[in-house]
Short mmCIF file of C-alpha atoms and ligand atoms in Angstrom, two decimals:
data_model
loop_
_atom_site.label_atom_id
_atom_site.label_comp_id
_atom_site.label_asym_id
_atom_site.label_seq_id
_atom_site.Cartn_x
_atom_site.Cartn_y
_atom_site.Cartn_z
CA UNK A 69 -4.72 8.26 22.26
CA UNK A 70 -2.74 4.76 23.08
CA UNK A 71 -0.61 2.74 21.38
CA UNK A 72 -2.03 -0.33 20.46
CA UNK A 73 -1.35 -2.51 17.57
CA UNK A 74 -1.79 -5.38 16.39
CA UNK A 75 -5.86 -5.83 16.51
CA UNK A 76 -8.23 -3.09 14.69
CA UNK A 77 -8.47 0.15 16.64
CA UNK A 78 -11.94 1.76 17.51
CA UNK A 79 -12.48 4.65 19.35
CA UNK A 80 -10.39 6.88 20.49
CA UNK A 81 -7.36 4.38 19.85
CA UNK A 82 -8.22 5.15 16.24
CA UNK A 83 -6.28 8.39 14.63
CA UNK A 84 -9.20 10.20 12.74
CA UNK A 85 -7.98 9.80 9.24
CA UNK A 86 -10.63 12.90 8.46
CA UNK A 87 -9.56 13.37 4.69
CA UNK A 88 -9.95 10.00 3.50
CA UNK A 89 -13.12 9.55 5.55
CA UNK A 90 -14.23 12.17 3.74
CA UNK A 91 -13.65 10.86 0.34
CA UNK A 92 -15.71 7.47 1.69
CA UNK A 93 -18.10 9.39 2.17
CA UNK A 94 -18.40 11.60 -0.23
CA UNK A 95 -17.88 8.27 -2.69
CA UNK A 96 -20.72 6.45 -1.23
CA UNK A 97 -22.92 8.85 -1.72
CA UNK A 98 -22.54 7.73 -5.60
CA UNK A 99 -21.84 4.63 -5.31
CA UNK A 100 -20.22 0.73 -3.61
CA UNK A 101 -16.06 0.93 -3.26
CA UNK A 102 -13.12 -1.12 -2.24
CA UNK A 103 -10.96 -0.26 0.03
CA UNK A 104 -6.75 -0.76 -1.44
CA UNK A 105 -4.34 -1.42 1.13
CA UNK A 106 -1.78 -4.22 1.91
CA UNK A 107 -1.82 -6.23 4.71
CA UNK A 108 -2.04 -4.59 7.91
CA UNK A 109 -2.96 -0.85 7.00
CA UNK A 110 -5.74 0.09 8.85
CA UNK A 111 -8.90 -1.00 6.10
CA UNK A 112 -11.06 -2.68 9.32
CA UNK A 113 -10.23 -0.05 11.48
CA UNK A 114 -11.97 2.19 9.02
CA UNK A 115 -14.37 0.12 8.16
CA UNK A 116 -15.38 0.19 12.00
CA UNK A 117 -15.47 4.11 12.49
CA UNK A 118 -17.71 4.39 8.95
CA UNK A 119 -20.17 1.66 10.95
CA UNK A 120 -19.64 3.43 14.53
CA UNK A 121 -19.56 7.02 13.30
CA UNK A 122 -22.01 6.77 10.94
CA UNK A 123 -23.39 10.01 8.98
CA UNK A 124 -27.42 11.08 9.18
CA UNK A 125 -29.84 9.27 7.03
CA UNK A 126 -27.38 6.23 7.11
CA UNK A 127 -27.68 2.28 8.51
CA UNK A 128 -24.33 0.61 8.79
CA UNK A 129 -23.75 -2.94 8.65
CA UNK A 130 -20.76 -4.64 9.30
CA UNK A 131 -19.89 -8.09 8.65
CA UNK A 132 -16.24 -9.88 8.84
CA UNK A 133 -17.09 -13.22 6.44
CA UNK A 134 -13.96 -14.56 7.01
CA UNK A 135 -15.29 -18.02 8.80
CA UNK A 136 -18.20 -18.39 6.47
CA UNK A 137 -18.13 -20.81 3.62
CA UNK A 138 -21.20 -20.88 1.61
CA UNK A 139 -23.17 -18.51 -0.27
CA UNK A 140 -26.22 -18.71 2.15
CA UNK A 141 -24.17 -17.98 5.42
CA UNK A 142 -23.58 -14.98 4.31
CA UNK A 143 -26.94 -14.05 3.05
CA UNK A 144 -28.63 -15.43 5.89
CA UNK A 145 -25.65 -13.99 8.25
CA UNK A 146 -26.46 -10.34 6.93
CA UNK A 147 -29.54 -10.33 6.65
CA UNK A 148 -30.07 -11.63 10.47
CA UNK A 149 -27.97 -8.15 10.72
CA UNK A 150 -30.09 -6.57 8.69
CA UNK A 151 -33.21 -7.26 11.04
CA UNK A 152 -32.01 -6.93 14.34
CA UNK A 153 -30.68 -3.17 13.58
CA UNK A 154 -34.35 -3.00 13.24
CA UNK A 155 -34.93 -4.17 16.22
CA UNK A 156 -36.45 -7.29 15.08
CA UNK A 157 -36.06 -11.13 14.38
CA UNK A 158 -35.00 -12.37 11.27
CA UNK A 159 -38.31 -14.83 12.01
CA UNK A 160 -40.95 -11.37 11.60
CA UNK A 161 -39.21 -10.59 8.88
CA UNK A 162 -39.30 -13.47 6.68
CA UNK A 163 -42.32 -15.22 8.46
CA UNK A 164 -44.07 -15.52 5.55
CA UNK A 165 -40.72 -17.22 2.98
CA UNK A 166 -40.22 -20.29 4.78
CA UNK A 167 -43.68 -21.45 4.55
CA UNK A 168 -45.10 -23.16 7.36
CA UNK A 169 -43.53 -20.34 9.86
CA UNK A 170 -45.18 -21.52 12.35
CA UNK A 171 -42.88 -24.94 13.68
CA UNK A 172 -39.79 -23.58 12.68
CA UNK A 173 -39.37 -21.05 16.15
CA UNK A 174 -36.77 -17.81 16.04
CA UNK A 175 -33.95 -20.40 17.37
CA UNK A 176 -34.06 -22.34 13.82
CA UNK A 177 -35.12 -20.08 11.75
CA UNK A 178 -31.47 -19.64 10.51
CA UNK A 179 -30.83 -23.78 9.66
CA UNK A 180 -33.90 -23.01 8.07
CA UNK A 181 -33.15 -20.57 6.26
CA UNK A 182 -29.41 -21.86 5.76
CA UNK A 183 -31.11 -24.86 4.51
CA UNK A 184 -34.17 -22.95 2.29
CA UNK A 185 -31.77 -20.96 0.31
CA UNK A 186 -28.67 -23.79 -0.41
CA UNK A 187 -30.91 -24.81 -3.82
CA UNK A 188 -31.59 -22.14 -5.86
CA UNK A 189 -29.31 -19.27 -3.49
CA UNK A 190 -29.52 -17.14 -6.13
CA UNK A 191 -32.95 -16.29 -6.56
CA UNK A 192 -34.52 -16.90 -3.63
CA UNK A 193 -31.23 -15.07 -1.79
CA UNK A 194 -32.66 -11.99 -3.81
CA UNK A 195 -36.43 -12.14 -2.95
CA UNK A 196 -35.11 -12.28 1.02
CA UNK A 197 -33.03 -9.11 0.17
CA UNK A 198 -36.10 -7.08 -1.01
CA UNK A 199 -38.41 -8.41 1.85
CA UNK A 200 -35.34 -7.75 5.00
CA UNK A 201 -34.31 -4.08 3.90
CA UNK A 202 -36.66 -1.51 5.77
CA UNK A 203 -38.64 0.96 2.81
CA UNK A 204 -36.63 4.26 3.44
CA UNK A 205 -34.00 3.44 5.01
CA UNK A 206 -30.24 3.40 3.61
CA UNK A 207 -27.69 0.68 4.33
CA UNK A 208 -23.59 0.85 4.28
CA UNK A 209 -23.02 -2.90 4.18
CA UNK A 210 -19.20 -3.06 5.17
CA UNK A 211 -17.90 -5.99 4.54
CA UNK A 212 -14.18 -7.37 5.81
CA UNK A 213 -12.57 -10.54 3.90
CA UNK A 214 -14.93 -11.22 1.41
CA UNK A 215 -11.72 -12.62 -0.43
CA UNK A 216 -11.24 -15.13 2.36
CA UNK A 217 -14.44 -16.63 2.28
CA UNK A 218 -14.22 -17.65 -1.36
CA UNK A 219 -11.59 -19.22 -1.08
CA UNK A 220 -13.14 -21.63 1.04
CA UNK A 221 -15.95 -22.52 -1.14
CA UNK A 222 -15.84 -26.06 -1.84
CA UNK A 223 -16.38 -25.33 -5.52
CA UNK A 224 -14.43 -22.85 -7.39
CA UNK A 225 -17.09 -21.66 -9.73
CA UNK A 226 -19.90 -21.36 -6.91
CA UNK A 227 -17.26 -18.71 -5.36
CA UNK A 228 -17.27 -16.48 -9.54
CA UNK A 229 -21.21 -17.30 -9.41
CA UNK A 230 -21.26 -15.55 -5.33
CA UNK A 231 -19.22 -13.05 -6.81
CA UNK A 232 -21.74 -12.85 -9.96
CA UNK A 233 -23.97 -12.53 -7.80
CA UNK A 234 -23.08 -9.75 -5.40
CA UNK A 235 -22.75 -7.61 -8.28
CA UNK A 236 -26.28 -7.78 -9.63
CA UNK A 237 -27.57 -7.72 -5.75
CA UNK A 238 -25.30 -4.83 -6.70
CA UNK A 239 -27.32 -3.46 -9.64
CA UNK A 240 -30.72 -4.14 -9.16
CA UNK A 241 -32.90 -1.36 -9.29
CA UNK A 242 -35.23 -1.80 -6.12
CA UNK A 243 -31.84 -2.16 -3.74
CA UNK A 244 -28.76 -0.52 -5.12
CA UNK A 245 -29.66 2.99 -4.77
CA UNK A 246 -30.03 2.71 -0.70
CA UNK A 247 -27.52 -0.13 -0.19
CA UNK A 248 -24.28 1.19 -0.63
CA UNK A 249 -20.98 -1.55 -0.30
CA UNK A 250 -17.78 -1.32 1.40
CA UNK A 251 -15.26 -3.95 0.65
CA UNK A 252 -11.76 -4.66 2.39
CA UNK A 253 -9.38 -7.37 2.17
CA UNK A 254 -6.03 -8.61 3.47
CA UNK A 255 -5.61 -10.07 0.60
CA UNK A 256 -6.18 -8.47 -3.24
CA UNK A 257 -9.43 -8.90 -4.57
CA UNK A 258 -7.53 -8.73 -7.76
CA UNK A 259 -5.68 -12.34 -6.49
CA UNK A 260 -8.88 -13.96 -6.20
CA UNK A 261 -10.31 -13.28 -9.33
CA UNK A 262 -7.20 -14.40 -10.94
CA UNK A 263 -7.96 -18.08 -8.53
CA UNK A 264 -11.06 -18.37 -9.50
CA UNK A 265 -11.02 -17.37 -13.81
CA UNK A 266 -13.62 -15.04 -13.48
CA UNK A 267 -13.92 -12.04 -15.33
CA UNK A 268 -12.63 -8.86 -13.14
CA UNK A 269 -15.79 -7.31 -14.50
CA UNK A 270 -17.23 -8.71 -11.63
CA UNK A 271 -15.79 -5.49 -9.15
CA UNK A 272 -15.36 -3.15 -12.12
CA UNK A 273 -18.69 -1.20 -10.37
CA UNK A 274 -16.52 -0.33 -7.10
CA UNK A 275 -15.08 2.17 -6.65
CA UNK A 276 -11.41 1.41 -5.47
CA UNK A 277 -10.39 4.06 -2.77
CA UNK A 278 -6.61 3.12 -1.79
CA UNK A 279 -5.90 3.25 2.49
CA UNK A 280 -1.93 4.05 2.18
CA UNK A 281 0.56 5.84 4.63
CA UNK A 282 -0.50 8.74 6.84
CA UNK A 283 0.58 12.14 5.67
CA UNK A 284 3.57 13.50 7.27
CA UNK A 285 1.67 15.81 9.73
CA UNK A 286 -1.04 14.03 10.67
CA UNK A 287 1.58 11.35 11.46
CA UNK A 288 3.47 13.43 13.58
CA UNK A 289 0.65 14.42 15.51
CA UNK A 290 -0.22 11.28 16.07
CA UNK A 291 2.96 10.42 17.67
CA UNK A 292 2.61 13.44 19.54
CA UNK A 293 -0.77 11.87 20.77
CA UNK A 294 0.27 8.74 21.15
CA UNK A 295 3.48 9.72 23.68
CA UNK A 296 1.70 12.07 25.39
CA UNK A 297 -0.45 9.61 26.59
CA UNK A 298 1.91 6.62 27.00
CA UNK A 299 4.81 8.79 28.81
CA UNK A 300 2.91 12.34 29.73
CA UNK A 301 5.61 13.52 27.58
CA UNK A 302 4.61 16.96 26.16
CA UNK A 303 6.77 18.03 24.18
CA UNK A 304 8.79 16.08 21.42
CA UNK A 305 11.61 18.45 19.92
CA UNK A 306 11.86 18.83 16.34
CA UNK A 307 15.03 16.50 15.01
CA UNK A 308 13.91 14.07 17.12
CA UNK A 309 10.57 13.95 15.50
CA UNK A 310 12.66 14.31 12.12
CA UNK A 311 14.75 11.10 13.26
CA UNK A 312 11.26 8.85 13.68
CA UNK A 313 10.27 9.18 9.72
CA UNK A 314 13.55 8.98 9.02
CA UNK A 315 13.96 5.64 9.92
CA UNK A 316 10.79 5.03 9.60
CA UNK A 317 10.26 6.11 5.91
CA UNK A 318 6.47 5.51 5.01
CA UNK A 319 4.24 6.44 7.55
CA UNK A 320 2.15 3.59 7.97
CA UNK A 321 0.34 4.08 11.45
CA UNK A 322 1.07 0.62 12.36
CA UNK A 323 4.66 0.62 11.53
CA UNK A 324 4.81 3.15 13.77
CA UNK A 325 3.31 1.84 16.51
CA UNK A 326 5.18 -0.74 16.13
CA UNK A 327 8.32 1.89 16.69
CA UNK A 328 6.86 3.93 19.53
CA UNK A 329 6.40 0.46 20.94
CA UNK A 330 9.82 -0.58 21.68
CA UNK A 331 10.51 3.42 22.23
CA UNK A 332 7.87 3.44 25.14
CA UNK A 333 9.69 0.67 26.62
CA UNK A 334 13.29 2.23 26.45
CA UNK A 335 11.69 5.49 27.11
CA UNK A 336 10.84 3.98 30.36
CA UNK A 337 13.93 1.78 30.81
CA UNK A 338 16.68 5.64 30.28
CA UNK A 339 13.92 8.67 31.12
CA UNK A 340 14.97 10.12 27.73
CA UNK A 341 13.81 10.15 24.16
CA UNK A 342 16.73 11.59 22.20
CA UNK A 343 18.11 10.21 18.46
CA UNK A 344 20.15 7.08 19.70
CA UNK A 345 17.05 6.08 21.18
CA UNK A 346 15.21 6.16 18.37
CA UNK A 347 18.15 4.48 16.53
CA UNK A 348 17.97 1.33 19.32
CA UNK A 349 14.12 1.44 19.03
CA UNK A 350 14.46 0.90 15.48
CA UNK A 351 16.44 -2.18 16.03
CA UNK A 352 14.39 -3.16 18.33
CA UNK A 353 11.66 -2.96 15.94
CA UNK A 354 13.47 -6.10 13.74
CA UNK A 355 14.20 -8.31 17.11
CA UNK A 356 12.55 -11.57 16.03
CA UNK A 357 10.44 -11.87 19.17
CA UNK A 358 8.40 -9.11 16.09
CA UNK A 359 8.64 -10.69 13.30
CA UNK A 360 5.63 -12.34 13.30
CA UNK A 361 4.16 -9.08 12.63
CA UNK A 362 5.44 -8.60 8.87
CA UNK A 363 6.08 -12.71 8.64
CA UNK A 364 2.33 -12.47 6.36
CA UNK A 365 4.51 -10.92 3.45
CA UNK A 366 6.42 -13.67 2.90
CA UNK A 367 3.95 -16.11 4.18
CA UNK A 368 1.60 -14.27 1.40
CA UNK A 369 3.55 -14.84 -1.66
CA UNK A 370 4.45 -18.23 -0.53
CA UNK A 371 -0.03 -18.42 -1.14
CA UNK A 372 -0.24 -16.43 -3.80
CA UNK A 373 2.14 -18.82 -6.11
CA UNK A 374 3.29 -22.22 -6.58
CA UNK A 375 6.56 -22.97 -5.18
CA UNK A 376 9.44 -22.40 -7.17
CA UNK A 377 7.77 -19.29 -8.75
CA UNK A 378 7.51 -18.31 -5.25
CA UNK A 379 11.42 -18.80 -4.34
CA UNK A 380 12.36 -16.41 -7.48
CA UNK A 381 10.36 -14.05 -6.41
CA UNK A 382 11.56 -14.20 -2.94
CA UNK A 383 15.22 -13.72 -4.37
CA UNK A 384 14.19 -10.62 -6.86
CA UNK A 385 12.83 -9.36 -3.31
CA UNK A 386 16.63 -10.19 -1.41
CA UNK A 387 18.40 -8.75 -5.00
CA UNK A 388 16.29 -5.09 -4.55
CA UNK A 389 16.60 -4.84 -0.75
CA UNK A 390 20.29 -5.22 -1.39
CA UNK A 391 20.95 -2.72 -3.92
CA UNK A 392 18.81 -0.71 -2.43
CA UNK A 393 17.24 0.08 -6.41
CA UNK A 394 16.67 -2.25 -9.01
CA UNK A 395 16.46 -1.42 -13.06
CA UNK A 396 13.60 -3.15 -14.25
CA UNK A 397 15.47 -4.87 -16.85
CA UNK A 398 18.47 -6.60 -14.47
CA UNK A 399 15.08 -7.56 -12.62
CA UNK A 400 13.72 -9.03 -15.74
CA UNK A 401 17.27 -10.82 -16.31
CA UNK A 402 16.89 -12.56 -13.34
CA UNK A 403 13.75 -14.09 -13.41
CA UNK A 404 14.04 -14.37 -16.59
CA UNK A 405 17.52 -16.47 -15.88
CA UNK A 406 15.55 -18.00 -12.72
CA UNK A 407 12.72 -19.41 -14.94
CA UNK A 408 12.86 -20.02 -18.40
CA UNK A 409 9.83 -21.23 -20.07
CA UNK A 410 7.03 -17.90 -20.89
CA UNK A 411 9.58 -16.08 -18.31
CA UNK A 412 8.13 -12.72 -19.51
CA UNK A 413 4.31 -12.38 -19.60
CA UNK A 414 5.10 -13.68 -15.92
CA UNK A 415 7.65 -11.87 -15.12
CA UNK A 416 5.26 -8.75 -15.52
CA UNK A 417 2.26 -10.19 -13.40
CA UNK A 418 4.60 -10.55 -10.96
CA UNK A 419 6.24 -7.13 -11.07
CA UNK A 420 2.82 -5.72 -10.99
CA UNK A 421 1.56 -7.95 -8.61
CA UNK A 422 4.15 -6.38 -5.98
CA UNK A 423 3.60 -2.97 -6.34
CA UNK A 424 0.24 -3.59 -5.86
CA UNK A 425 0.63 -5.21 -2.98
CA UNK A 426 2.98 -2.39 -1.57
CA UNK A 427 5.94 -4.93 -2.01
CA UNK A 428 8.05 -2.31 -4.17
CA UNK A 429 7.29 0.80 -6.15
CA UNK A 430 8.43 2.29 -9.56
CA UNK A 431 10.30 5.61 -9.85
CA UNK A 432 11.27 6.66 -13.39
CA UNK A 433 12.58 2.48 -14.59
CA UNK A 434 14.43 1.58 -10.94
CA UNK A 435 12.05 -0.05 -8.13
CA UNK A 436 12.72 -0.21 -4.51
CA UNK A 437 11.24 -1.47 -1.17
CA UNK A 438 8.14 1.81 -0.91
CA UNK A 439 8.81 0.79 3.41
CA UNK A 440 11.94 1.71 5.19
CA UNK A 441 10.78 -1.18 7.32
CA UNK A 442 9.91 -3.94 5.33
CA UNK A 443 13.20 -3.43 3.43
CA UNK A 444 15.15 -3.87 6.29
CA UNK A 445 13.15 -6.59 7.02
CA UNK A 446 13.64 -8.73 4.15
CA UNK A 447 16.77 -7.87 4.05
CA UNK A 448 17.72 -9.33 8.25
CA UNK A 449 15.58 -12.87 7.55
CA UNK A 450 15.74 -13.02 4.07
CA UNK A 451 19.14 -11.14 2.56
CA UNK A 452 20.56 -11.48 -0.34
CA UNK A 453 22.43 -14.54 -1.10
CA UNK A 454 24.73 -15.22 -4.39
N1 ATP B 1565 -6.81 4.91 12.49
C1 ATP B 1565 -5.80 4.22 12.92
N2 ATP B 1565 -5.21 4.58 14.10
C2 ATP B 1565 -4.65 4.07 15.25
N3 ATP B 1565 -3.85 2.59 14.66
C3 ATP B 1565 -4.11 2.69 13.66
C4 ATP B 1565 -5.09 2.78 12.46
N4 ATP B 1565 -5.28 2.30 11.19
C5 ATP B 1565 -4.35 1.67 11.46
N5 ATP B 1565 -4.23 1.61 13.00
C6 ATP B 1565 -2.80 0.81 13.14
O1 ATP B 1565 -2.86 -0.46 12.00
C7 ATP B 1565 -3.23 -1.92 13.35
C8 ATP B 1565 -3.57 -2.93 12.02
O2 ATP B 1565 -5.17 -2.27 11.42
P1 ATP B 1565 -6.07 -3.33 11.09
O3 ATP B 1565 -6.50 -4.19 11.55
O4 ATP B 1565 -7.08 -1.95 11.07
O5 ATP B 1565 -5.69 -3.08 9.52
P2 ATP B 1565 -5.87 -3.93 8.50
O6 ATP B 1565 -5.39 -3.60 7.02
O7 ATP B 1565 -7.89 -4.07 8.02
O8 ATP B 1565 -5.02 -5.11 8.82
P3 ATP B 1565 -5.05 -6.51 7.62
O9 ATP B 1565 -4.93 -6.63 6.80
O10 ATP B 1565 -4.37 -7.63 8.32
O11 ATP B 1565 -6.71 -7.32 8.26
C9 ATP B 1565 -4.07 -1.76 14.44
O12 ATP B 1565 -4.09 -2.56 15.11
C10 ATP B 1565 -3.45 -0.17 14.43
O13 ATP B 1565 -1.68 -0.31 15.25
MG1 MG B 1566 -8.71 -6.25 8.38
#
């Protein structure tokens, strides 16, 4: 297993999260699911794993829909892939759908279908689905980045309708037993639902499955495999391993891999693996050249909230990072002092957003950063100022 922080990992570079994958397959037997995780926790890699090593009896279809901006694009693209997996062109499957199909030609089918779906996409889209799906096959539609697609819709109203439509497809008697859906997204579904002003009913049939940290045992095995592959290190002293996890805290594969990048470079220079080298690697991890790996934690807040509120939320995080632990009362005093009108309701909302998105976690009545790495990064770049 190589150390490859950055893009989704596949094949040998994927650390096999067996328990989680088993859990996903079990849930798929019963219904559709929503992968819940902060950014960079491995959602896309997991979806690709389900796709690449699908269980017998299922036909997986993976689509990253981030670049799309209309229902007809989604429907045609997805169904085109379904047809391709059957070894057929979409044209063959929808021969009678467009009327004078002989005039269309394979190369124009996509354009024609999209045009035909521009009006009445809800009804016609459903009809198309029924037409294209094969009779005795069960499908898993792995859809990545749906909320980003919805944000690109020119009208919020249509984006909301599209979410309702997707739900109705999942409930459709003819379709629901043979099609399961797995949704993953780098931004939370809860935020897009709020943005669009729709009720959470649109996703309440999906079973949420959290994709969080690795267990310590799993994480240790992953570190061992990577250091063996990259540096031919066969044994790692217990104290060194413990030190890695003391520094990194919550073992997220991505954070571990960034640390290992620095560690591998340092080992090549110094030829030893000690706690001191790990400290150095950890300091490197927070250096400006790695800044872009984490910057999305700040950017996301600026996308979620209007500018004044975003500033206050960032300062609140700086306060939590600086203090280590902060009580709910102290945070709410801080927030109300800064925001004034209607602040308490907003405070509760912000706190639950920050918890949902993994910035902070609550232990009894105090809040702290969930990840050491994120906390140290926040202190370094957005440290507390009076
Ligand atoms: N199972 C895994 N094995 C090894 N590395 C992993 C695994 N899962 C995640 N990673 C690490 O995390 C990084 C991000 O993974 P991935 O792109 O799948 O996450 P994501 O949750 O889809 O991110 P985003 O929210 O930004 O779309 C990978 O480049 C890799 O370094
Ligand atoms: Mg992803």
